[in-house]
Coordinates of C-alpha atoms in Angstrom, one line a residue:
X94 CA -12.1 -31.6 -27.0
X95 CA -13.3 -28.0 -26.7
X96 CA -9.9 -26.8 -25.9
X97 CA -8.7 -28.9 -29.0
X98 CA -11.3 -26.9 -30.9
X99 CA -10.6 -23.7 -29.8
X100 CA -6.7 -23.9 -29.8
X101 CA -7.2 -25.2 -33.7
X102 CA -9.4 -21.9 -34.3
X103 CA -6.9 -19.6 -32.6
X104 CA -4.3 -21.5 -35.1
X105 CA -6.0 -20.8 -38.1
X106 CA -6.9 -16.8 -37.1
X107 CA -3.2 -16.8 -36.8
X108 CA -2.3 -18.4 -40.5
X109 CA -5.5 -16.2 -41.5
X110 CA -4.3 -13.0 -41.1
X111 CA -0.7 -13.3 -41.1
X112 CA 0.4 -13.0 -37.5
X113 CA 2.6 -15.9 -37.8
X114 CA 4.6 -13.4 -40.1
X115 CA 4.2 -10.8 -37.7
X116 CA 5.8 -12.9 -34.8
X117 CA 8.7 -14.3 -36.3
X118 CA 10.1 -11.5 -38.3
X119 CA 12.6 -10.4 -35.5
X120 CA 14.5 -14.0 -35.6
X121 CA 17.7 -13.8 -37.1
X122 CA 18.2 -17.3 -37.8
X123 CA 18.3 -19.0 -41.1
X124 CA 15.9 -21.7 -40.4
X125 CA 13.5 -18.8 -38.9
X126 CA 13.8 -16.8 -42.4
X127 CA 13.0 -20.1 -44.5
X128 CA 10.3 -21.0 -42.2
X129 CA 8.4 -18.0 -43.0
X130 CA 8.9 -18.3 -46.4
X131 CA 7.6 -21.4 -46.7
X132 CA 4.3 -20.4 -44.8
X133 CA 4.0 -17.3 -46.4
X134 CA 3.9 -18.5 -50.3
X135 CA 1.2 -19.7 -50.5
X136 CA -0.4 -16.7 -48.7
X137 CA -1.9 -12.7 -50.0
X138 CA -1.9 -11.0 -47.4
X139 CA -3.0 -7.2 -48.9
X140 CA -3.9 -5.8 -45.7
X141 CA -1.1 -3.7 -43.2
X142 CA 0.2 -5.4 -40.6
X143 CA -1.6 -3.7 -38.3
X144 CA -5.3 -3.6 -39.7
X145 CA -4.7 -7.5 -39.8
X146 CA -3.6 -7.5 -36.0
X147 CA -6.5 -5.3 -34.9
X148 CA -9.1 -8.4 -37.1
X149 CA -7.5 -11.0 -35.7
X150 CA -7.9 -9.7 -31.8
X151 CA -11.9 -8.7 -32.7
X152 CA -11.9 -12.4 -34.4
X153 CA -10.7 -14.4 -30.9
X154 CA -12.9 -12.8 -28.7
X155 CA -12.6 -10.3 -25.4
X156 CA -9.6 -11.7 -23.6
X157 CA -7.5 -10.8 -26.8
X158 CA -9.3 -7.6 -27.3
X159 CA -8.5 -6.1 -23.6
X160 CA -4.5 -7.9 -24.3
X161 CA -4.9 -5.2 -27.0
X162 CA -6.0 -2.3 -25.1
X163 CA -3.2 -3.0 -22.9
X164 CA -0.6 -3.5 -25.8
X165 CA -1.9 0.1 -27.4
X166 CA -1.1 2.4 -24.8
X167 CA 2.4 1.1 -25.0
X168 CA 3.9 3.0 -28.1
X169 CA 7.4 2.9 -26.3
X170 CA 7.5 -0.9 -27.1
X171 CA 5.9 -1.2 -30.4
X172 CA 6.0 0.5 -33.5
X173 CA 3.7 3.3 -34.2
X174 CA 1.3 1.5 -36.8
X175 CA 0.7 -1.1 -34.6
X176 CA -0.4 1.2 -31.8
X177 CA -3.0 3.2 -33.9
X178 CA -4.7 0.4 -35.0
X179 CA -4.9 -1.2 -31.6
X180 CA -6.3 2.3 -29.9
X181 CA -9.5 1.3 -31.8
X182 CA -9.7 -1.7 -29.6
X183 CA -10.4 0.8 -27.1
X184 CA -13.9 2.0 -27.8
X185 CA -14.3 0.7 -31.5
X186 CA -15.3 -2.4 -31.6
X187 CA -17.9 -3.5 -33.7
X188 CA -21.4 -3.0 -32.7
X189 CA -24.1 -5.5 -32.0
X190 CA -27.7 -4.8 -34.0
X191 CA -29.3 -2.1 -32.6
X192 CA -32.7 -4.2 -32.8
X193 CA -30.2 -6.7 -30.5
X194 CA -29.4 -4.3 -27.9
X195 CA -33.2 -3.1 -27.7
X196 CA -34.3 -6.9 -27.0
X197 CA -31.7 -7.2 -24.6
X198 CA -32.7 -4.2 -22.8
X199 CA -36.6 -4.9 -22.7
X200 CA -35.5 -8.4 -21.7
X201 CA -33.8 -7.3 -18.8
X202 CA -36.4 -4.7 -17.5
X203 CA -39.8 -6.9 -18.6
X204 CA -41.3 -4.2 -20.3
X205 CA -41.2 -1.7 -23.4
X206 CA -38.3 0.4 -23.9
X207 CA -40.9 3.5 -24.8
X208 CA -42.1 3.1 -21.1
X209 CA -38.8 3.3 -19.5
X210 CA -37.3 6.1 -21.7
X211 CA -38.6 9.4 -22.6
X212 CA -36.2 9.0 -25.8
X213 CA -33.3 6.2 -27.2
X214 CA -30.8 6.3 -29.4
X215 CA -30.3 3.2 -31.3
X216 CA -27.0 3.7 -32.8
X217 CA -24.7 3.5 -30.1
X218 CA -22.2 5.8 -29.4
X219 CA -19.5 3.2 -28.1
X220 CA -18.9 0.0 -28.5
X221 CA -16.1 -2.5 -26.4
X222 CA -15.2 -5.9 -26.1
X223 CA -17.6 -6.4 -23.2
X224 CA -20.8 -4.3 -23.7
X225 CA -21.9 -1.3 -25.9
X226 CA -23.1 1.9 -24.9
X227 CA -26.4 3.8 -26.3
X228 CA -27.5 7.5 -25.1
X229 CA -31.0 8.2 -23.8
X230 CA -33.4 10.3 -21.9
X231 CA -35.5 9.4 -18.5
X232 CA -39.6 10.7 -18.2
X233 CA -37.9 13.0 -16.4
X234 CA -35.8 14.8 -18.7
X235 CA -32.7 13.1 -17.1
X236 CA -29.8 12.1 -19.6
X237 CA -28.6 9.2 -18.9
X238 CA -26.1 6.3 -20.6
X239 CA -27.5 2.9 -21.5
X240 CA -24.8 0.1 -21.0
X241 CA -26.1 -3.3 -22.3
X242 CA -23.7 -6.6 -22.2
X243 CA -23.1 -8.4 -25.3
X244 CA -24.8 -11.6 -25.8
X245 CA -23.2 -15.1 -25.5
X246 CA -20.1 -13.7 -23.8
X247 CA -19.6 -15.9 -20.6
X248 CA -19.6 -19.3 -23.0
X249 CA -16.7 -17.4 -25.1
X250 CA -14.7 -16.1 -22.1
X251 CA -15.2 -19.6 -20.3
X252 CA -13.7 -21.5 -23.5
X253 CA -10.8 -19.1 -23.4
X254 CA -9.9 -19.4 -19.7
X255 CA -10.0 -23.4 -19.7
X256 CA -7.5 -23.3 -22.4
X257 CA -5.3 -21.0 -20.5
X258 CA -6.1 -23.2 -17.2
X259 CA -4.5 -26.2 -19.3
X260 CA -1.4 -24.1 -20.9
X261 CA -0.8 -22.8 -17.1
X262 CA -0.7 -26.5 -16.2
X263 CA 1.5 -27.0 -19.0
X264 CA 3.8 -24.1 -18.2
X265 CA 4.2 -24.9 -14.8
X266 CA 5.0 -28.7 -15.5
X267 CA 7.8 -28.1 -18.7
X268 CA 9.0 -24.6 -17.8
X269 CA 12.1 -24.0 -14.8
X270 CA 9.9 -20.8 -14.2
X271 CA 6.9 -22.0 -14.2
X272 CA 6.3 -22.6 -10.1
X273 CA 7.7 -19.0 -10.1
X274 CA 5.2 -17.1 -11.8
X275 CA 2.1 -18.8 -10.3
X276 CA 0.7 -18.7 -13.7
X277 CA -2.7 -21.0 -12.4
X278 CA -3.0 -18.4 -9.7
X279 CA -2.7 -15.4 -12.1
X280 CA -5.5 -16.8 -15.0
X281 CA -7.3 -17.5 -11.7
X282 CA -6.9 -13.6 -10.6
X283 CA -7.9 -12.9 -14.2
X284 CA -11.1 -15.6 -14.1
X285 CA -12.2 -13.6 -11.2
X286 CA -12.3 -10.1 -12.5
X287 CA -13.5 -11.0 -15.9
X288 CA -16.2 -12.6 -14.8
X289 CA -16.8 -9.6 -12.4
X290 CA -17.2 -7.5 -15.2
X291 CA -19.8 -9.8 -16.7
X292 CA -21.9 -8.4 -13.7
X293 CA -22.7 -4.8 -14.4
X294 CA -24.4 -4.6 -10.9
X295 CA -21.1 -5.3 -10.1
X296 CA -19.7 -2.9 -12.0
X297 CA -22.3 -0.4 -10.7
X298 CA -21.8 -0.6 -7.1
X299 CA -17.8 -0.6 -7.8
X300 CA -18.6 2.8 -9.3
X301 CA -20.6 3.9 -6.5
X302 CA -17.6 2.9 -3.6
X303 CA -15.1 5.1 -6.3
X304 CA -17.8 8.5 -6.4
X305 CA -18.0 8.3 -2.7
X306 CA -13.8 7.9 -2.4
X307 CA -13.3 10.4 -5.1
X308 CA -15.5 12.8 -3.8
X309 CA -13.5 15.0 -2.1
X310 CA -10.2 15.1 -4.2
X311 CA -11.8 17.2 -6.8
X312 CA -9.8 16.5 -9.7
X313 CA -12.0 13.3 -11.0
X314 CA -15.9 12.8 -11.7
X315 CA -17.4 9.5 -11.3
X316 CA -21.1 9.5 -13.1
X317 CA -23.9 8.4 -10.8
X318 CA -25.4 5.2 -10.8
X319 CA -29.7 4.8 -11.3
X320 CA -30.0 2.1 -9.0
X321 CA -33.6 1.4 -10.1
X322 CA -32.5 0.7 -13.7
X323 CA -29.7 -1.3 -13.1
X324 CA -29.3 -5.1 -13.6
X325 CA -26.9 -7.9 -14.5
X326 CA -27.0 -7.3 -18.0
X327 CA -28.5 -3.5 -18.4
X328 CA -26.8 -0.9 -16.6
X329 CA -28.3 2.8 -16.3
X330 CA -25.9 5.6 -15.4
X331 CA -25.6 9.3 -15.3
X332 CA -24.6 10.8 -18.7
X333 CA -21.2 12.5 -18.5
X334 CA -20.3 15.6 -21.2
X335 CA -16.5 15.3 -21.6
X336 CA -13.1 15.3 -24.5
X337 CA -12.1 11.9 -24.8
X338 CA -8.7 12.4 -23.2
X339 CA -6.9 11.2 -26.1
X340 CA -7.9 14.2 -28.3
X341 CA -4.8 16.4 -27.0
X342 CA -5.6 19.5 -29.7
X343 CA -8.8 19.4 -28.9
X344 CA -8.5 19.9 -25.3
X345 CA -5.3 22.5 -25.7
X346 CA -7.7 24.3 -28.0
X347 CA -10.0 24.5 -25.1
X348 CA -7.4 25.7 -22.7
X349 CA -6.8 22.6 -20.7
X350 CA -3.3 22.5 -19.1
X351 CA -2.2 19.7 -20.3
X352 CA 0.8 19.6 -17.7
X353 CA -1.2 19.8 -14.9
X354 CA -3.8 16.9 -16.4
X355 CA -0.8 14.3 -16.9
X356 CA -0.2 15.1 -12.8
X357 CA -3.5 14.9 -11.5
X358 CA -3.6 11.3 -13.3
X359 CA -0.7 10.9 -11.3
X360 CA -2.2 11.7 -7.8
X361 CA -5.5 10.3 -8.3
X362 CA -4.0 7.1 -9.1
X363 CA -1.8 6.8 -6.3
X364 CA -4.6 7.9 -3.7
X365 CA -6.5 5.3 -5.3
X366 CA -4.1 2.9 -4.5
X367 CA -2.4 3.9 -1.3
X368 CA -5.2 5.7 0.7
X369 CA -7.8 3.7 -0.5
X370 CA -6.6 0.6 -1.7
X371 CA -9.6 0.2 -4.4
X372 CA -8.5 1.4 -7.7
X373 CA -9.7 1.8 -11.1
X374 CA -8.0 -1.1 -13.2
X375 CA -8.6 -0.3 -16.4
X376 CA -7.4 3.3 -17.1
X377 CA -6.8 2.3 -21.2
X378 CA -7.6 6.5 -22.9
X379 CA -11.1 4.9 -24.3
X380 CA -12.3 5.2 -20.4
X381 CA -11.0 8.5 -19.8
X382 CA -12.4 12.3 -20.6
X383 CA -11.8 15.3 -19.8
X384 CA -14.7 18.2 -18.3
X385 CA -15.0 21.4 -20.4
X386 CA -17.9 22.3 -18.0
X387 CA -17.2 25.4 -16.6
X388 CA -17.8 24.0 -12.8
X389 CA -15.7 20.8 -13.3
X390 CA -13.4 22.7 -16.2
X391 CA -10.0 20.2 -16.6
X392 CA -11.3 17.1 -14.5
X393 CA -11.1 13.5 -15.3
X394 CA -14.1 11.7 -16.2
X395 CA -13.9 8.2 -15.3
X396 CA -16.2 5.7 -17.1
X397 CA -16.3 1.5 -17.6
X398 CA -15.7 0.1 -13.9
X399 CA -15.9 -3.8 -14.6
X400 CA -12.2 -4.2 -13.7
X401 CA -11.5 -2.7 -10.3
X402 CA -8.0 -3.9 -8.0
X403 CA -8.2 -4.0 -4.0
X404 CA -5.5 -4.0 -1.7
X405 CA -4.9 -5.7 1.8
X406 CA -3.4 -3.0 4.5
X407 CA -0.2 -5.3 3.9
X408 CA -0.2 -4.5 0.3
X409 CA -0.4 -1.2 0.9
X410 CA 2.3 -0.1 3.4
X411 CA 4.8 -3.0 1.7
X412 CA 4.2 -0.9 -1.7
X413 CA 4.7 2.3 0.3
X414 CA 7.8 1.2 1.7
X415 CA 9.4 0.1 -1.4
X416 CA 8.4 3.3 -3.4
X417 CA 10.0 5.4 -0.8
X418 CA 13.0 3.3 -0.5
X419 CA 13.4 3.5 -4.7
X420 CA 12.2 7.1 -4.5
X421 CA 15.6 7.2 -1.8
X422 CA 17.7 5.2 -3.9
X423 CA 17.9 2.8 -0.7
X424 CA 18.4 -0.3 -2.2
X425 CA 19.4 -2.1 0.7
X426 CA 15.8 -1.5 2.3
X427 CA 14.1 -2.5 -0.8
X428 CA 16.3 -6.1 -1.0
X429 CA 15.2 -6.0 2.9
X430 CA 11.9 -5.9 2.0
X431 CA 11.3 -8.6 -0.4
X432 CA 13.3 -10.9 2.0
X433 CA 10.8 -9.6 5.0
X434 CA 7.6 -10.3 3.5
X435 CA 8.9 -13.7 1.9
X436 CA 9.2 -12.8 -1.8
X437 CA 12.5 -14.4 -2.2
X438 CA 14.3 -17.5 0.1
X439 CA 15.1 -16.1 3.7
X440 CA 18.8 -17.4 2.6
X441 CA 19.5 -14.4 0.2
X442 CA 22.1 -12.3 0.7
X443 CA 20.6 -9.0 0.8
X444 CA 23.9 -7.4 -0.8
X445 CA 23.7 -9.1 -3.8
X446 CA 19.8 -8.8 -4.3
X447 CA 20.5 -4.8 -3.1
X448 CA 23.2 -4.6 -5.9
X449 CA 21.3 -6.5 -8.6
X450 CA 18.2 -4.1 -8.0
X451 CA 20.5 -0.9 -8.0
X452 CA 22.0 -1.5 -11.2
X453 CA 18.2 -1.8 -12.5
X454 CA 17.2 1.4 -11.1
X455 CA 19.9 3.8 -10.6
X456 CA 20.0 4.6 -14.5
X457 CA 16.4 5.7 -14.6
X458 CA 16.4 8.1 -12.0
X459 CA 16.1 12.2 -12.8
X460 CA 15.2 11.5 -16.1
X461 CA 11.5 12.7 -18.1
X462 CA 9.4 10.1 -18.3
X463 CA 10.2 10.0 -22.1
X464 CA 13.3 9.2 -21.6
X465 CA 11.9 6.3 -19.5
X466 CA 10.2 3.1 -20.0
X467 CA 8.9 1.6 -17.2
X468 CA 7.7 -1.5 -19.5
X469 CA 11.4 -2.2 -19.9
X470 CA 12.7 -1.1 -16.3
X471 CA 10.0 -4.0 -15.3
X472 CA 11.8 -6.4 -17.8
X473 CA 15.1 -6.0 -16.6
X474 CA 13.7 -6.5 -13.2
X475 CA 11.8 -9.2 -13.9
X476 CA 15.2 -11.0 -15.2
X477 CA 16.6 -10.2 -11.9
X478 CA 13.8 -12.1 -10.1
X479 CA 14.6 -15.3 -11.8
X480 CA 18.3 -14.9 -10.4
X481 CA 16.8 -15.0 -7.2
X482 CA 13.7 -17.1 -7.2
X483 CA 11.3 -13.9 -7.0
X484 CA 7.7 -15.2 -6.5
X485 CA 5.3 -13.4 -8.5
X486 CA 2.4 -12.2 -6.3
X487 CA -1.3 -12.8 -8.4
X488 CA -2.6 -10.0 -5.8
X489 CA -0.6 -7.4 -7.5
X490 CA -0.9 -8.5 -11.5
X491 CA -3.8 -5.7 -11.9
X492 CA -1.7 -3.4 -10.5
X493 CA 0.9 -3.7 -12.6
X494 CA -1.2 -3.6 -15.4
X495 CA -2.8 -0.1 -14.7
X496 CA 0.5 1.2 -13.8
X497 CA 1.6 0.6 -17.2
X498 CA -1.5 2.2 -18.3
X499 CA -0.6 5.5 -16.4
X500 CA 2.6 5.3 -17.6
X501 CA 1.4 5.1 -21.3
X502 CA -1.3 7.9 -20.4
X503 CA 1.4 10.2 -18.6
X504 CA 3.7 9.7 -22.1
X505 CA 0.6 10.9 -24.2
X506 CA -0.2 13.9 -22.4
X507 CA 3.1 15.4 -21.4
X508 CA 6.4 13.6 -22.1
X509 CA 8.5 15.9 -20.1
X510 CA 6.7 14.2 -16.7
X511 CA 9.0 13.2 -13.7
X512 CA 6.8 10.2 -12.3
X513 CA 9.1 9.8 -9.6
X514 CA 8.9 13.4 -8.4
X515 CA 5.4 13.6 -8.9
X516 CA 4.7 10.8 -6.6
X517 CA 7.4 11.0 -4.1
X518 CA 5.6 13.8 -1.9
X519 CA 2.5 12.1 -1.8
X520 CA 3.9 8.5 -1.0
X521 CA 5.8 10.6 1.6
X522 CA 2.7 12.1 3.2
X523 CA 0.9 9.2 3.2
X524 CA 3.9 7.0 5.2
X525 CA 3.5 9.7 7.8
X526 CA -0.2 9.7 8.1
X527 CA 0.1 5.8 8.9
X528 CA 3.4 5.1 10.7
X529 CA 3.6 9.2 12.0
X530 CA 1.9 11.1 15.0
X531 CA -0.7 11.0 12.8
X532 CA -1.4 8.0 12.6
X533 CA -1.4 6.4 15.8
X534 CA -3.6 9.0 16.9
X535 CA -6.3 7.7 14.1
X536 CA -6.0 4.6 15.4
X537 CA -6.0 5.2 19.1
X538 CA -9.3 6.6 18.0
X539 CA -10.0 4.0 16.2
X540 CA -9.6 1.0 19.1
X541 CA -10.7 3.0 21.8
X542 CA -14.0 2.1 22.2
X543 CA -13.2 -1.8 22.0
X544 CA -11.4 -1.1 24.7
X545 CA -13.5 0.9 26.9
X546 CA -15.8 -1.9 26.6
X547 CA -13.0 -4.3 27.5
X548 CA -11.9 -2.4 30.6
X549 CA -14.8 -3.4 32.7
X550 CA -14.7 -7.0 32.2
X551 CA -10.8 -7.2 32.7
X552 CA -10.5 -7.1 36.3
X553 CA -13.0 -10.5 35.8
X554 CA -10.8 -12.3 33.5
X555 CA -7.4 -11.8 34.8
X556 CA -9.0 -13.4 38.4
X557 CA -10.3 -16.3 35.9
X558 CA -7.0 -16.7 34.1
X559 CA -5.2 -16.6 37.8
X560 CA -7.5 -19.4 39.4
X561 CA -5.1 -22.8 39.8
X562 CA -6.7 -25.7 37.7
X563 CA -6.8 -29.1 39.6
X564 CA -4.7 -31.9 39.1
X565 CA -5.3 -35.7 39.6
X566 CA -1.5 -36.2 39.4
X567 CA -0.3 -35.6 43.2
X568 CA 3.2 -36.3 42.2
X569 CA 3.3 -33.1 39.6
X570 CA 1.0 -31.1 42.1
X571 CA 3.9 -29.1 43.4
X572 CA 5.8 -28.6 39.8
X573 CA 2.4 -27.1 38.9
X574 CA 2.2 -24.8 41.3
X575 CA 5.6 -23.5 41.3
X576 CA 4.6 -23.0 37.4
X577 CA 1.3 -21.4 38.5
X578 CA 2.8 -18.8 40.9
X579 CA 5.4 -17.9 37.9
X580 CA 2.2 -17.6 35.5
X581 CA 0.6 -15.7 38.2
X582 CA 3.1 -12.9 38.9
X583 CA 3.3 -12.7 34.7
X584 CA -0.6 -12.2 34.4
X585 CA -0.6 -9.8 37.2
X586 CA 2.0 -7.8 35.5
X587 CA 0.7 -7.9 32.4
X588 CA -2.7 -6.9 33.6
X589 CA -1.6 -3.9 35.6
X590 CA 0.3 -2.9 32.0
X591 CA -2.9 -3.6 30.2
X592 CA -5.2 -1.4 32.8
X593 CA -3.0 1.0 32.5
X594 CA -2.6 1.4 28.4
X595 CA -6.5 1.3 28.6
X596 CA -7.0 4.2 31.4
X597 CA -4.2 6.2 28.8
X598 CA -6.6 5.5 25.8
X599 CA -9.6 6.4 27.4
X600 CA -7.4 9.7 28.6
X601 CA -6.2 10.4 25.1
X602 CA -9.8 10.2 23.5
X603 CA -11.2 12.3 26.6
X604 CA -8.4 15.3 25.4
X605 CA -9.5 14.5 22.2
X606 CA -12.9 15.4 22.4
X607 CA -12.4 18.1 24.5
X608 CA -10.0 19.5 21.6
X609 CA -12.5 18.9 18.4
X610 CA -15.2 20.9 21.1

């Protein structure tokens, strides 16, 4: 009955401010064009079209507030009205009483807020779909930023994901695609993190793990986190001086290279991703500034870590692979691929998958990325995938989403950017760190001291391993035996081999050490 509730109100937001008009004005068909006449007479709908978008997202809640962060960085797929009106989604949602977020705050730390803060500023100085944000100042002379969650939001959020629980159900029952797409494994992906960011000591210690990461690339700043003054619904952080990133005069004014700021988004993301496999997930411009410091002068300032993605060492190299092989233009590796890790039937014949995803690709390639959309080059894939029974992976749905985030970021700041260029050498270094010279020297290093402890307790369990196990059955005794002198010589072998690796490890790391000396 709830979902019957809450289906009925998103109904009625939809007739309310015209979105029904909105939706169906591309349809060609007569019965379309007299359908919306219909619905619209009755109707005054004074507004623009996009002011009355932007309402009707605030009025259904966070979920459809972060679909239209996503949808505003995309001006390549909608028109230009639409996509300044959403940008307000970004940090501009409407507040919560100040006298709200004060109670909240003194709530959460169970005393006043005059013995916590040397100075507070009640009008705060953003406000998202999730939690606001209010500057102040510790006893200590410290500035810091005050996060505080908005009230009420895990009933709304819990509403919203049963209905789309049900309408996955739905999908997968009615539609030919709908075991495809996984689509009650994806809301599940998207359950988890947005109840993640419900927990800003969550989102606090996903912060942390990205300052220590970050530390030593030097083109991002992560504030730090006041550990003391941090709780589920109250979170306490460093207070970071930056541009918002989307004020491009500003920041040209300043003397930012602008150029260089669309590639460093570039490499921090992908070293995110690849080398560390936790990224930021939620790279929307209303998170993002830019230092004018003069010690940090042109870095990124990273801010809101609620939505964070993670990666298996799986994930990782497959990803790798396939970016080198597009960045190659081998197409028969990347159809080799999907078939290897099990993303399409083991029966498909790799030259028709490898010609399906060339004719995708190849037209893309030496291009600027304004000549490119990588919203519709992951269309036309995903058409191909339902030629060949593609499975979508849930793992990977965040990551597709802040990919289309960079790309929408990388558009705003410098049109004339090669992505694949940009990230080709660094994919490339990367593959050789892990599969190179490089690599299995960091993990020889790595293993050797599990086997050094191993080596003196092998000698032990090959004699155990060679030892015959009685048998009541006298008439399969000599079978057995023959069997066990076969195993025997096999063990032996293998444990000379396996003493022998081990005595080269424990070799390697000796020259090692030597050489670091």
């Amino acid at each position: 009955m709830r979902h019957v509730t809450r289906l009925l109100f998103i109904v009625f937001t939809i007739y309310r401010y015209g979105l029904d008009e909105l939706a169906l004005s591309n349809f060609r068909q007569r019965w379309v064009r007299v359908l919306v006449r219909i619905i619209t007479a009755s109707r005054r709908l004074d507004a623009p079209r996009g002011v009355r978008l932007r309402m009707a997202l605030e009025k259904l809640g966070p979920i459809f507030v972060k679909f239209g962060q996503v949808l505003s960085t995309r001006r390549d797929l909608i028109p230009p009205d639409l996509a300044d009106e959403l940008a307000q989604l970004q940090d501009n949602v409407p507040p919560f009483p100040p006298a709200l977020a004060r109670q909240l705050i003194e709530k959460a730390f169970g005393r006043r807020i005059e013995d916590v803060f040397a100075s507070f500023e009640s009008e705060p100085v953003a406000s998202a779909s999730i939690a606001q944000v209010h500057f102040a100042t510790l006893n200590d002379g410290r500035e810091v930023a005050v996060k505080v969650l908005r009230p009420n939001m895990l009933s709304v959020i819990d509403d919203d994901l049963a209905l789309m629980r049900t309408i996955a159900v739905w999908v997968e029952r009615l539609s030919a695609d709908g075991k495809r797409l996984k689509p009650r494994e994806v809301v599940a992906e998207f359950d988890n993190h947005l109840h993640d960011e419900l927990d800003l000591i969550r989102e606090a210690a996903n912060a942390a793990q990205l300052r220590r990461n970050m530390q030593g690339l030097n083109l991002v700043l992560v504030p730090e986190m006041h550990w003391e003054l941090c709780t589920q619904t109250v979170l306490v952080m460093e207070r970071m001086h930056g541009v918002p990133i989307s004020q491009l005069q500003r920041l040209q004014d300043a003397g930012v290279d602008i150029p260089k700021l669309a590639r460093d988004g570039v490499t921090i993301f992908f070293t995110q991703v690849f080398r560390d496999g936790f990224f930021h997930a939620d790279m929307h411009p209303g998170n993002i500034q830019v230092s004018l410091a003069p010690a940090t002068f042109g870095r990124y300032i990273a801010l809101d870590f609620g939505i964070v993605g993670t990666l298996t060492e799986f994930d990782k190299e497959y990803l790798a692979q396939n970016f080198i092989a597009f960045f190659r233009r081998d197409y028969k590796r990347v159809a080799e691929l999907h078939i290897e890790s099990g993303w399409v039937p083991a029966n498909t014949r790799v030259n028709e998958l490898e010609g399906a995803i060339r004719a995708v690709c190849e037209p893309h390639f030496d291009r600027p990325l304004k000549d490119i959309s990588l919203g519709q080059v992951l269309l036309r894939l995903f058409q191909t995938s339902r030629r060949f029974n593609v499975e979508i992976q849930p793992q990977l749905v965040l990551l597709q989403k802040t990919l289309l985030n960079i790309e929408g970021l990388g558009r705003q700041l410098d049109p004339e950017l090669d992505l694949w260029s940009t990230a080709k050498p660094f994919l490339e270094r990367w593959m050789n760190d892990q599969i190179g010279w490089r690599g299995l020297v960091a993990r020889l290093k790595n293993e050797a001291p599990r086997y050094v402890q191993l080596l003196p307790e092998l000698p032990r369990l090959v004699h155990q391993a060679l030892q015959p196990k009685p048998s009541a059955d006298q008439k399969t005794l000599e079978a057995l035996l023959t069997e066990q002198r076969r195993t025997n010589r096999l063990l032996q072998a293998i444990g000379y081999a396996g003493i022998g690796f081990l005595i080269g490890v424990v070799v390697v790391q000796w020259v090692l050490h030597l050489g670091y000396r």
